XYZ file of C-alpha atoms in Angstrom:
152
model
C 20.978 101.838 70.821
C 19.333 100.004 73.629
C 17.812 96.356 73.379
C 15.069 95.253 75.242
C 14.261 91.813 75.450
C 10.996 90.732 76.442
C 11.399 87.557 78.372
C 7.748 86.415 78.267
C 7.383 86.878 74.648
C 10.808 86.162 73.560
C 10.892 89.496 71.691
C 13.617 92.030 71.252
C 13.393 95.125 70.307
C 15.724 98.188 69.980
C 14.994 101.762 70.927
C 16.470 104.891 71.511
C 17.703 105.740 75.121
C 15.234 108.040 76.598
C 12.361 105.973 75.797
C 9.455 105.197 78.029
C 9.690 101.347 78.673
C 5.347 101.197 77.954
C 5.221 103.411 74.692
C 8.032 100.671 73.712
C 6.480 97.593 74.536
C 2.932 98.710 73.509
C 4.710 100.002 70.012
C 6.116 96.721 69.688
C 2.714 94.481 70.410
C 3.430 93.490 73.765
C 0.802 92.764 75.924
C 1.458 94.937 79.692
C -1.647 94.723 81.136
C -4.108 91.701 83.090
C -8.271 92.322 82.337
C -7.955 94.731 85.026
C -5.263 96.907 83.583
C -6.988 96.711 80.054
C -10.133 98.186 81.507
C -9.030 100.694 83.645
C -5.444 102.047 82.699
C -4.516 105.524 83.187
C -2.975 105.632 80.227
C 1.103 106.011 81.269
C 0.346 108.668 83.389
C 1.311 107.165 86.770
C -1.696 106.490 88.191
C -3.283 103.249 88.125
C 0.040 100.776 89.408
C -1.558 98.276 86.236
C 1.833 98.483 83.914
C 4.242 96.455 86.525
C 7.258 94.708 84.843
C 9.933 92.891 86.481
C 13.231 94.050 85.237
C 17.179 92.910 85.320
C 20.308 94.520 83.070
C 24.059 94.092 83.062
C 24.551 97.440 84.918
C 21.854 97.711 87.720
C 22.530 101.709 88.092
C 22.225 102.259 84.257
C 19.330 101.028 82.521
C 16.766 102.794 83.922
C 16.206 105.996 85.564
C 15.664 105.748 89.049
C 11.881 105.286 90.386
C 9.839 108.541 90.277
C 7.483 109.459 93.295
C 4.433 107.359 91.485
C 6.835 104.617 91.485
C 8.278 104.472 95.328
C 4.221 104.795 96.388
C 3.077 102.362 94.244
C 5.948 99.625 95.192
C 6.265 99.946 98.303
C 5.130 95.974 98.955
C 6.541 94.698 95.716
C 10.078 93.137 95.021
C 13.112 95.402 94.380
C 12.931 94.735 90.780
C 9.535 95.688 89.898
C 9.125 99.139 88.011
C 6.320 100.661 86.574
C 6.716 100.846 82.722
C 5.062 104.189 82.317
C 7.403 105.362 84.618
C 10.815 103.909 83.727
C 12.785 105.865 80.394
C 15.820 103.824 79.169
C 18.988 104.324 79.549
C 20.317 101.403 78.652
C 19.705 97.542 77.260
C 17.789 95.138 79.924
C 15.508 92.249 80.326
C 11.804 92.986 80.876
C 9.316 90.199 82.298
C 5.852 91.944 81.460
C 2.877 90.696 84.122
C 5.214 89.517 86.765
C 2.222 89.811 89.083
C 0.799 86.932 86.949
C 3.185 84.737 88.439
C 5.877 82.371 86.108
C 7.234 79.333 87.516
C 11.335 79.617 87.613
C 10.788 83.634 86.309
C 13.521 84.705 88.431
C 15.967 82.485 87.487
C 14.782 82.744 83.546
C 15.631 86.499 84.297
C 18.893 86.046 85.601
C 19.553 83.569 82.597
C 18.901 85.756 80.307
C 20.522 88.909 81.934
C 23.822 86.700 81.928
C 23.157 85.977 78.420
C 23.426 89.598 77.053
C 26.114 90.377 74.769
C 28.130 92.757 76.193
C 28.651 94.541 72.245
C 24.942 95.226 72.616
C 25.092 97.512 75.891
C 25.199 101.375 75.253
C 26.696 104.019 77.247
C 25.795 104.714 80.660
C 25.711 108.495 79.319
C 22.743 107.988 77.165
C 20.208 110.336 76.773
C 19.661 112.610 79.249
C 16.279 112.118 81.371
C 13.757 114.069 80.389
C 10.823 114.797 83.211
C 7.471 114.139 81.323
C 5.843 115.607 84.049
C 3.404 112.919 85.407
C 4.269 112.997 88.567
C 0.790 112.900 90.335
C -0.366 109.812 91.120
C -3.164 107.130 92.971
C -3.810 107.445 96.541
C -3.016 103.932 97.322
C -1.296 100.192 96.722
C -3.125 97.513 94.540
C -2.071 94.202 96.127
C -3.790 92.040 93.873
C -5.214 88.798 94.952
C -2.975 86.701 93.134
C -5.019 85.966 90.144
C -2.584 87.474 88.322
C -5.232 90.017 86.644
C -4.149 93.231 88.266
């Protein structure tokens, strides 16, 4: 069973592979979204570019399924490493940093700190749950940039 550890809140939580990274972290209290994602989320449907996390795990092709359409529009301007949560379904254990548009002061290296720090035991199987297409594929017809306020 995959682990996700939530950087930010120093939370862990297990789930089962095939999960949708939001429904997790919203299932498990964690806060995804700035005052502007709180007011006007789409509600994991691809469509807004509010849920961005900044992810990192042991096997880079594994613990996620590779970005969906919404996903390579939306991040087009945003680092490698950025998903959107609605969009990404677990394969696998990883680190999550929730509001990395909010800016954190030595986040990337606390990512790859704590990415190094996995236990190995606690990885599943790159054959985990097949991907299952929850059809939200239609999305927004453009990029937020945010202004750096870190409420986007």
């Amino acid at each position: 069973m995959p682990t996700i550890h939530f950087l930010r809140e120093q939370l862990d939580v297990d789930c089962p592979a095939g999960a949708i990274l939001r429904d997790v972290a919203l299932d498990a209290g964690v806060e995804l979204y700035g005052l502007k994602g709180k007011l006007g989320n789409c509600g994991g449907c691809g469509q807004c570019s509010t849920c961005f996390v900044a992810v990192a795990g042991q096997d880079e092709d594994a613990f996620l399924t590779p970005q969906t359409a919404p996903e390579q529009r939306f991040l087009k301007r945003r680092p490698l490493n950025w998903r959107l949560a609605c969009q990404a379904v677990i394969r696998d254990s990883l680190v999550v940093v929730t509001r990395p548009q909010a800016g954190w002061p030595g986040g990337d290296q606390a990512l790859a700190a704590a990415v190094n720090a996995m236990p190995v035991s606690a990885m599943a199987s790159p054959q985990a749950a097949p991907y299952q297409d929850s059809g939200s594929d239609d999305g927004g017809d453009g990029v937020e940039t945010g202004d750096g306020s870190g409420e986007a």
